[in-house]
PDB file of C-alpha atoms in Angstrom:
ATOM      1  CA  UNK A 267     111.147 129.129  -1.357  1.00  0.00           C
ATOM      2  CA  UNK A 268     108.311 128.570   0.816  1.00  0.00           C
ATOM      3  CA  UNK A 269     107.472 126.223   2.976  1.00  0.00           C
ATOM      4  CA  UNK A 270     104.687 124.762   1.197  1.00  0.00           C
ATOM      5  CA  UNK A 271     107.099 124.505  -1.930  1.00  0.00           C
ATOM      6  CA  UNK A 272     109.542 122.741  -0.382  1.00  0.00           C
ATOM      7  CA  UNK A 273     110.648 119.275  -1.556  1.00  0.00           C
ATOM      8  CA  UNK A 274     111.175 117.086   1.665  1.00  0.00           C
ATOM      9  CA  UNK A 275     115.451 115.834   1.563  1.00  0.00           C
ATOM     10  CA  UNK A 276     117.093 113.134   4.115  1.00  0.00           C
ATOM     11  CA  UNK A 277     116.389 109.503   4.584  1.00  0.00           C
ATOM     12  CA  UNK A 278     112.974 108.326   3.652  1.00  0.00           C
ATOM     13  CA  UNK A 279     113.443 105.325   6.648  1.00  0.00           C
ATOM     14  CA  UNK A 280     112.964 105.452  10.298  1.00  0.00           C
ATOM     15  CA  UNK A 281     116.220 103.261  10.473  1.00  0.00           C
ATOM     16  CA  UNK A 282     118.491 105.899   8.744  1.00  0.00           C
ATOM     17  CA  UNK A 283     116.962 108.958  10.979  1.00  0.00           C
ATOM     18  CA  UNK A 284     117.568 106.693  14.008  1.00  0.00           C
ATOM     19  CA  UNK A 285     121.243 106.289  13.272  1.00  0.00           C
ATOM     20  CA  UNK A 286     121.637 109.665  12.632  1.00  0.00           C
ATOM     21  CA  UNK A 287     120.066 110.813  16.061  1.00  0.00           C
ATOM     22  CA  UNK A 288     122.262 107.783  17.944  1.00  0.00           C
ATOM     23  CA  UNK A 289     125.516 109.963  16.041  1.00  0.00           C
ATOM     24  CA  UNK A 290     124.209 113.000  17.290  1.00  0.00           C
ATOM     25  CA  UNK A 291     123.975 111.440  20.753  1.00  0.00           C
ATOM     26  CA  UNK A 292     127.192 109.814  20.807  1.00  0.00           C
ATOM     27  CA  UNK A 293     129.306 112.815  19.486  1.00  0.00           C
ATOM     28  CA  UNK A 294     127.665 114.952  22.134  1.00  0.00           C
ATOM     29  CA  UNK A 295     128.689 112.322  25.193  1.00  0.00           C
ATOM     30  CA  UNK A 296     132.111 111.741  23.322  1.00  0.00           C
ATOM     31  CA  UNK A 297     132.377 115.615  23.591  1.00  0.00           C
ATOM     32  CA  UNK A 298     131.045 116.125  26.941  1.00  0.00           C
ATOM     33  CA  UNK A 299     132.738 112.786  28.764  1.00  0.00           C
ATOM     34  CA  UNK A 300     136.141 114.484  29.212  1.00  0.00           C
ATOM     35  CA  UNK A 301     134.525 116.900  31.646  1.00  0.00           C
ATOM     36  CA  UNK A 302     132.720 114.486  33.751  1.00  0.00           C
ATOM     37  CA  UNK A 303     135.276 115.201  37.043  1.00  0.00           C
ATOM     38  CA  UNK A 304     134.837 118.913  36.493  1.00  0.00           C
ATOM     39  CA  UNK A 305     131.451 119.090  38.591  1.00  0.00           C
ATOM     40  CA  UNK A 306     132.034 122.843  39.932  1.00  0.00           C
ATOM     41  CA  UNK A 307     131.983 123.744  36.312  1.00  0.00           C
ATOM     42  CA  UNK A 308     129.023 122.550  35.178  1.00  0.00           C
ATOM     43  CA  UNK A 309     127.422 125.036  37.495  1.00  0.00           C
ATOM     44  CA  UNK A 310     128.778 127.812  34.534  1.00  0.00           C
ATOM     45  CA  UNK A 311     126.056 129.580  32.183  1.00  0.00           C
ATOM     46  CA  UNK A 312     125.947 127.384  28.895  1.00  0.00           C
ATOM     47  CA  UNK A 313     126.933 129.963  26.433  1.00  0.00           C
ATOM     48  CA  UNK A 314     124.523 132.450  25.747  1.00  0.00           C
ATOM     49  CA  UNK A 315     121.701 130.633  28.123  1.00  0.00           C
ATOM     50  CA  UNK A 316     120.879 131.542  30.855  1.00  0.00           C
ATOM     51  CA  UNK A 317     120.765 127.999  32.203  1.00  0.00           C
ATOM     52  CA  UNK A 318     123.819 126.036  33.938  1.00  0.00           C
ATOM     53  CA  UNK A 319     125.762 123.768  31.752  1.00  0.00           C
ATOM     54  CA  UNK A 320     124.164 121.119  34.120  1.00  0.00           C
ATOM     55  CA  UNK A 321     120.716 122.525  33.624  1.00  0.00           C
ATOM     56  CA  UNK A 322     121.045 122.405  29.920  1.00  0.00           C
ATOM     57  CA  UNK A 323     122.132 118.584  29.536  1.00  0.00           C
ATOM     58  CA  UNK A 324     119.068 118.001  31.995  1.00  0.00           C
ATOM     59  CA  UNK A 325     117.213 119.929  29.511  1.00  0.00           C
ATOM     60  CA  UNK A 326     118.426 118.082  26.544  1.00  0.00           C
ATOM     61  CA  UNK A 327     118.013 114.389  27.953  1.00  0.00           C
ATOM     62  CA  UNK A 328     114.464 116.017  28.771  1.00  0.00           C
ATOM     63  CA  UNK A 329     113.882 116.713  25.212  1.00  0.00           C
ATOM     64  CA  UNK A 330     114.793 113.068  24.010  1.00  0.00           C
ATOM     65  CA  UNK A 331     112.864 111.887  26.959  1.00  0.00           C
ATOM     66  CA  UNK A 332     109.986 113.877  25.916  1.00  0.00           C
ATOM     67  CA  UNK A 333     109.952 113.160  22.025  1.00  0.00           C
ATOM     68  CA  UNK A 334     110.488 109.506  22.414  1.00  0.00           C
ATOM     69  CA  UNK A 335     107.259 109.098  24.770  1.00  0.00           C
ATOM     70  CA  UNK A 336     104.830 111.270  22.647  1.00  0.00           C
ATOM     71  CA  UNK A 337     106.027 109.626  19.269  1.00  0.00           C
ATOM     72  CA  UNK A 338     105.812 106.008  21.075  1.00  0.00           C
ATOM     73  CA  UNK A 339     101.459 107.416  21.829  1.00  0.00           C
ATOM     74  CA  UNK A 340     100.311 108.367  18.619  1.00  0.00           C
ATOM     75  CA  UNK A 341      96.491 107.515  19.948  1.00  0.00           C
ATOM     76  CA  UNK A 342      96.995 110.643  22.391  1.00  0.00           C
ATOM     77  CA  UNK A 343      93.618 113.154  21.722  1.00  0.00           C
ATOM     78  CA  UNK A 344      95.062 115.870  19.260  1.00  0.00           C
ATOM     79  CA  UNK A 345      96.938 118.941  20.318  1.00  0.00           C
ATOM     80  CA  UNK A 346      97.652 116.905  23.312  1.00  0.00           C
ATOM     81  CA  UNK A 347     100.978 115.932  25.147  1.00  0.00           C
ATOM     82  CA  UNK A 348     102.192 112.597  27.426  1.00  0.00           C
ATOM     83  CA  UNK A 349     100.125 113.859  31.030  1.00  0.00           C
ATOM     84  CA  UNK A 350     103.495 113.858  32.926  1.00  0.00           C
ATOM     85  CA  UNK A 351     104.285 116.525  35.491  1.00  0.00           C
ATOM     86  CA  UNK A 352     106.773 119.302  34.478  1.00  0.00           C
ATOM     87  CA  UNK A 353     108.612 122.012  36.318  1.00  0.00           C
ATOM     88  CA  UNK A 354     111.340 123.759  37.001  1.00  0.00           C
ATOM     89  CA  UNK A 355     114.297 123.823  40.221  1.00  0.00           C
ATOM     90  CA  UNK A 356     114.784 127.477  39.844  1.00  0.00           C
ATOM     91  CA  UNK A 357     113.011 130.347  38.978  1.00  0.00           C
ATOM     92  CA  UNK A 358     115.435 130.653  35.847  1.00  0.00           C
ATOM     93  CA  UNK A 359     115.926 127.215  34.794  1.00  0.00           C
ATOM     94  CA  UNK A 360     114.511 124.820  32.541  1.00  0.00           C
ATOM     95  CA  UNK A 361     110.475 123.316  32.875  1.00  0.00           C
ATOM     96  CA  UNK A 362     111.682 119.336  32.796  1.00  0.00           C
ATOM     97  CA  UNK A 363     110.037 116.140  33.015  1.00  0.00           C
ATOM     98  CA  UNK A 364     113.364 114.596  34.499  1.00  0.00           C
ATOM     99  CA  UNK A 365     115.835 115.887  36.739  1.00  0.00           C
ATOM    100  CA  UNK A 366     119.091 113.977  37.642  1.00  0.00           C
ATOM    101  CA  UNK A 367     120.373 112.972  40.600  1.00  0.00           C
ATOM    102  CA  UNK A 368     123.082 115.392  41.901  1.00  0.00           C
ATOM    103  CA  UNK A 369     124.925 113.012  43.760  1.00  0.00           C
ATOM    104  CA  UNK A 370     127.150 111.151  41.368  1.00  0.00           C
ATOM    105  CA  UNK A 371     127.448 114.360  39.796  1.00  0.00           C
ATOM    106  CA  UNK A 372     127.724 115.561  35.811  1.00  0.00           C
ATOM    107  CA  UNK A 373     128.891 111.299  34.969  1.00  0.00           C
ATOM    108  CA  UNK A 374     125.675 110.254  36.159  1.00  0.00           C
ATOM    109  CA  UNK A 375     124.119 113.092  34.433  1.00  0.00           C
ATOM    110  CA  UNK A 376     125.281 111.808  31.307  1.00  0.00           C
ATOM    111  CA  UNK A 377     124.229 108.698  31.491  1.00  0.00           C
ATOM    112  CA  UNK A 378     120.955 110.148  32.212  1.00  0.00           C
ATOM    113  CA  UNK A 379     121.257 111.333  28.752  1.00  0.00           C
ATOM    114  CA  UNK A 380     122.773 108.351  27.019  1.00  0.00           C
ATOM    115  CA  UNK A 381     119.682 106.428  28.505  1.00  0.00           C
ATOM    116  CA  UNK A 382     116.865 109.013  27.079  1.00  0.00           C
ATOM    117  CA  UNK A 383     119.011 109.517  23.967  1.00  0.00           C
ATOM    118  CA  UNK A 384     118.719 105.582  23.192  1.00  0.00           C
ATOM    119  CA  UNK A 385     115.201 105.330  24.591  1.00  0.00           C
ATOM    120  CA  UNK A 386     114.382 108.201  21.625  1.00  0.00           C
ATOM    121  CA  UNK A 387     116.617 106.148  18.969  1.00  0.00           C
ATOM    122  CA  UNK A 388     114.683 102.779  19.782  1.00  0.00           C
ATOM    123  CA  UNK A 389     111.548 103.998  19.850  1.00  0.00           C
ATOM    124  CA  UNK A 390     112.580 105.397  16.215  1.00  0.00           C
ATOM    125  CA  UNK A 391     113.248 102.073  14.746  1.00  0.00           C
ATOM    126  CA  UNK A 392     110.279 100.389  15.874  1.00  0.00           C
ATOM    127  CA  UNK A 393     107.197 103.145  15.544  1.00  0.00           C
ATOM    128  CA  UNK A 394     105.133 103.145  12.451  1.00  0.00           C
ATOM    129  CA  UNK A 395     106.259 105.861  10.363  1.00  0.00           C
ATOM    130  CA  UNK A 396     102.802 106.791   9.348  1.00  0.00           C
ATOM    131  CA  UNK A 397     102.462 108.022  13.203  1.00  0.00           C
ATOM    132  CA  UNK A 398     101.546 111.382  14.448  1.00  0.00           C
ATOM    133  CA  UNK A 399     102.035 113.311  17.723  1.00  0.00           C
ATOM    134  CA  UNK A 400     101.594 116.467  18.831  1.00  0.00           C
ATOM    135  CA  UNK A 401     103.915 118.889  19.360  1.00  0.00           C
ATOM    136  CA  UNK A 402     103.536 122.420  19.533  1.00  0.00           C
ATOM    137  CA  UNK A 403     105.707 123.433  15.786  1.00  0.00           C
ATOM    138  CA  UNK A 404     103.446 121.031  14.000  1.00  0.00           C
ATOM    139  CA  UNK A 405     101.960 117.313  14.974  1.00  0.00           C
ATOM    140  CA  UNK A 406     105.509 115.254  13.286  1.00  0.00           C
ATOM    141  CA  UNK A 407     106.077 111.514  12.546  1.00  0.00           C
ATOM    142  CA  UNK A 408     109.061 109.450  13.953  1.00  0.00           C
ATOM    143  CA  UNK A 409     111.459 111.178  11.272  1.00  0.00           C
ATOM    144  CA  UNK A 410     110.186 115.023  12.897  1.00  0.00           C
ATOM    145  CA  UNK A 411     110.987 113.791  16.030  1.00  0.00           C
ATOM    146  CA  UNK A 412     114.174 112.190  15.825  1.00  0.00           C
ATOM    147  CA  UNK A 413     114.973 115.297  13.833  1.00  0.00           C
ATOM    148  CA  UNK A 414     114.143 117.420  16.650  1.00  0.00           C
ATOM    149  CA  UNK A 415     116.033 115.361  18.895  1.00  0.00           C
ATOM    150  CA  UNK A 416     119.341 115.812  16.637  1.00  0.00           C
ATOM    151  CA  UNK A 417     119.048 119.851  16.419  1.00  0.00           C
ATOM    152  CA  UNK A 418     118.435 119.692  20.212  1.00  0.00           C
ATOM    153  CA  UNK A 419     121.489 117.675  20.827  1.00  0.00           C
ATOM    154  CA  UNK A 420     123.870 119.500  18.531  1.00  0.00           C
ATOM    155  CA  UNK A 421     122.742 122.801  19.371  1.00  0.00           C
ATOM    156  CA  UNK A 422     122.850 121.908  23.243  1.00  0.00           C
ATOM    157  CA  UNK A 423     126.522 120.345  22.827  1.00  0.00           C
ATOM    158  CA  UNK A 424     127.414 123.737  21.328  1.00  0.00           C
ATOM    159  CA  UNK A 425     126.047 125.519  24.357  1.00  0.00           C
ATOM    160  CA  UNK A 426     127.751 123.049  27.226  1.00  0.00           C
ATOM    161  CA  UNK A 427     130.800 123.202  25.423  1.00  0.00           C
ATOM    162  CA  UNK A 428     130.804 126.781  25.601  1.00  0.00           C
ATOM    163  CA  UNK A 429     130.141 127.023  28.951  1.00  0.00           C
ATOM    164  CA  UNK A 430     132.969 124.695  29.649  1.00  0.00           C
ATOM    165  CA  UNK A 431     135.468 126.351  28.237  1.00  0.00           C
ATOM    166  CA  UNK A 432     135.581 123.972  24.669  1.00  0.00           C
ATOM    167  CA  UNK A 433     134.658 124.700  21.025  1.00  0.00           C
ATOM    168  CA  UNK A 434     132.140 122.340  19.650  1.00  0.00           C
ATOM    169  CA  UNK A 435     131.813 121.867  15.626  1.00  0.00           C
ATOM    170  CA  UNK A 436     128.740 119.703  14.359  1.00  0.00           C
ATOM    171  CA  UNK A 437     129.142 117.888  11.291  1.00  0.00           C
ATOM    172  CA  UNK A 438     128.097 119.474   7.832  1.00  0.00           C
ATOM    173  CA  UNK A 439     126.068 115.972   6.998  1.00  0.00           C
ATOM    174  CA  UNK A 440     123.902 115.985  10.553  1.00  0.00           C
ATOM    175  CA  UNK A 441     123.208 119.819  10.328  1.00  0.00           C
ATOM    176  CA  UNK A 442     122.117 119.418   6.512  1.00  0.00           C
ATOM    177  CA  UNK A 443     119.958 116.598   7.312  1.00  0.00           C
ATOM    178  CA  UNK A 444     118.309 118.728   9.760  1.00  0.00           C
ATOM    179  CA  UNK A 445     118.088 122.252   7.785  1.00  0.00           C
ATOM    180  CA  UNK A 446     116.173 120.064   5.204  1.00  0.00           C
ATOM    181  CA  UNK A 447     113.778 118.587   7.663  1.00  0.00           C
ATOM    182  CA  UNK A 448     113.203 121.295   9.719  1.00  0.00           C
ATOM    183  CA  UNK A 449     114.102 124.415   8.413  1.00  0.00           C
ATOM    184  CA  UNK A 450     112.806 124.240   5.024  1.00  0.00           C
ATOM    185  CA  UNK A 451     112.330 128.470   5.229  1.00  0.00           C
ATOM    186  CA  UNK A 452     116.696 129.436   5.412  1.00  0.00           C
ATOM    187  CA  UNK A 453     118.509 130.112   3.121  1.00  0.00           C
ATOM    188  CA  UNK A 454     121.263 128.031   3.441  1.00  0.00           C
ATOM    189  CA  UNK A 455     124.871 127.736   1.601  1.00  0.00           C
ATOM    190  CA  UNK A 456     127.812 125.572   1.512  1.00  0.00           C
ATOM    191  CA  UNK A 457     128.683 126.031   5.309  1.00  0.00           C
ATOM    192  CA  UNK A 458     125.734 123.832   7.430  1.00  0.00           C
ATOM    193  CA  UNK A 459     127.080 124.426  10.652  1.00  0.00           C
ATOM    194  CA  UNK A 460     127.351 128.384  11.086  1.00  0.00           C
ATOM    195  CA  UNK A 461     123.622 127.884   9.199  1.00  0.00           C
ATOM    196  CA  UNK A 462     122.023 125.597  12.135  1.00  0.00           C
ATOM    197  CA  UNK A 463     123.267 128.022  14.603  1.00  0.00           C
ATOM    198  CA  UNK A 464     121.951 130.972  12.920  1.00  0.00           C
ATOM    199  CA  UNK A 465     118.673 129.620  12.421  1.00  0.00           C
ATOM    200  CA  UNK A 466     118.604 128.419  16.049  1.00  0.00           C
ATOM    201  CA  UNK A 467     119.655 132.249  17.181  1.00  0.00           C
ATOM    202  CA  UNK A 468     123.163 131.436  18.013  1.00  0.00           C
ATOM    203  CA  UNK A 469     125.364 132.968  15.512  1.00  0.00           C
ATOM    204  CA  UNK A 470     125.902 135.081  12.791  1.00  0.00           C
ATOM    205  CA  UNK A 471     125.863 135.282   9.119  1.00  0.00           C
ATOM    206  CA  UNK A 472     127.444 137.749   6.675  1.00  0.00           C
ATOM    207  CA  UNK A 473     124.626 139.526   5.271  1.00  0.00           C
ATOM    208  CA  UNK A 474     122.359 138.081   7.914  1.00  0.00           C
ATOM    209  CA  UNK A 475     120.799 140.012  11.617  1.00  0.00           C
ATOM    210  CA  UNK A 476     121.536 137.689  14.587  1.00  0.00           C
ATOM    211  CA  UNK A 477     118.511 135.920  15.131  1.00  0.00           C
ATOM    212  CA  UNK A 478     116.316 137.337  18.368  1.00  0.00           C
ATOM    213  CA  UNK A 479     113.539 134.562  18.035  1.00  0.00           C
ATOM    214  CA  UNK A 480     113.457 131.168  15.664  1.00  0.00           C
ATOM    215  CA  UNK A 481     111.325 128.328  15.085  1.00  0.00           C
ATOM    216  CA  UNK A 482     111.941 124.855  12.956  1.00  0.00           C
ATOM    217  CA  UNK A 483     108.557 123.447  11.327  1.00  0.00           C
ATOM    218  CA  UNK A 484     108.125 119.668  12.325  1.00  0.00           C
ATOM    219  CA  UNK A 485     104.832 119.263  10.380  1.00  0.00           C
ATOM    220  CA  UNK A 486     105.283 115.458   8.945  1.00  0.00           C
ATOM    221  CA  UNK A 487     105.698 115.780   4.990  1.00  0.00           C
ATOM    222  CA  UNK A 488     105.011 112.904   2.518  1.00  0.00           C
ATOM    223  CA  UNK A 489     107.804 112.902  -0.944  1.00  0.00           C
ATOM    224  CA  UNK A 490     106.412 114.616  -3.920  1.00  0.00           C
TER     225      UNK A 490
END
């Protein structure tokens, strides 16, 4: 199937792909929580990243940060982001809009994320879903975005958990609503989870070379 064929599956509301990102969110700060006194090892590789554990929440409450704000400007010129100021604390890390205060240490990280996480599920609700931003795998709508916001967040979770020591399993219903959205070009089969990580280049599939680079396409679709 190609992508042009494809027949566009999940919610048809803004509401519904709000709630679905605010489960996303919440599963990843019910997963992460326990940790919060642990700050030494946050300072681990996340998985198979070369970023901290730290680094990579920062990342991820960047990312909701990020999608909420260009989604909320739809009148930006096209192929144009938000003007904010990026960059990175280390030569390896991240390029972030945000960066969290070290001081009350990975707690107050993730509230940093809780804040951008509901920031990106409000900002859902109430934009127009005929509006368009730019982003660089196709200008989306509110339901591109908030999809992009849920692979980032389960996909993340899977990578801090790792890092901390923790296995991290995403639901089959979030990760299908998301390989229908985004990933219209996999091949996918009765297992959604081991498929999301796949097609994000994080596991393997029988039959199926580890993926060495990936993309989603967040083009907004209209229902045939």
């Amino acid at each position: 199937m190609t992508f042009e064929d494809h027949d566009p599956s999940g919610p048809r509301t803004n509401d519904a792909w709000a709630d679905a990102l605010a489960r996303a969110v919440q599963l990843a700060l019910a997963t992460l929580r326990p940790t919060a006194a642990q700050a030494q090892a946050w300072e681990a590789k996340a998985g198979s990243l070369e970023w901290t554990c730290w680094e990579t929440a920062e990342h991820l409450a960047d990312d909701l940060f990020f999608y909420g704000m260009q989604i909320a400007t739809p009148g930006l010129p096209a192929g144009t982001y938000v003007p904010l100021e990026m960059h990175r604390q280390r030569p390896e890390g991240p390029v972030n809009i945000l960066q969290a205060a070290r001081e009350p240490g990975p707690s107050g990280l993730l509230t940093v994320l809780e804040a951008c996480g509901a920031m990106q599920v409000s900002l859902t609700r109430t934009t127009l879903p005929s509006a368009r931003a730019h982003h660089a795998m196709g200008a989306s709508d509110p339901a591109g975005f908030a999809a992009m916001g849920i692979v980032e967040t389960l996909v993340h979770t899977y990578d801090i958990a790792a890092g901390l020591g923790m296995r991290f399993t995403a639901p089959d219903d979030l990760c299908a609503l998301v390989l229908g959205r985004l990933f219209p070009h996999v091949e996918r089969g009765e297992e959604q989870w081991p498929t999301l990580l796949w097609a994000t280049g994080r596991g393997e599939l029988p039959g199926r070379e580890r993926l060495e680079k990936w993309r989603w396409y967040g083009e907004a679709r209209e229902a045939e």
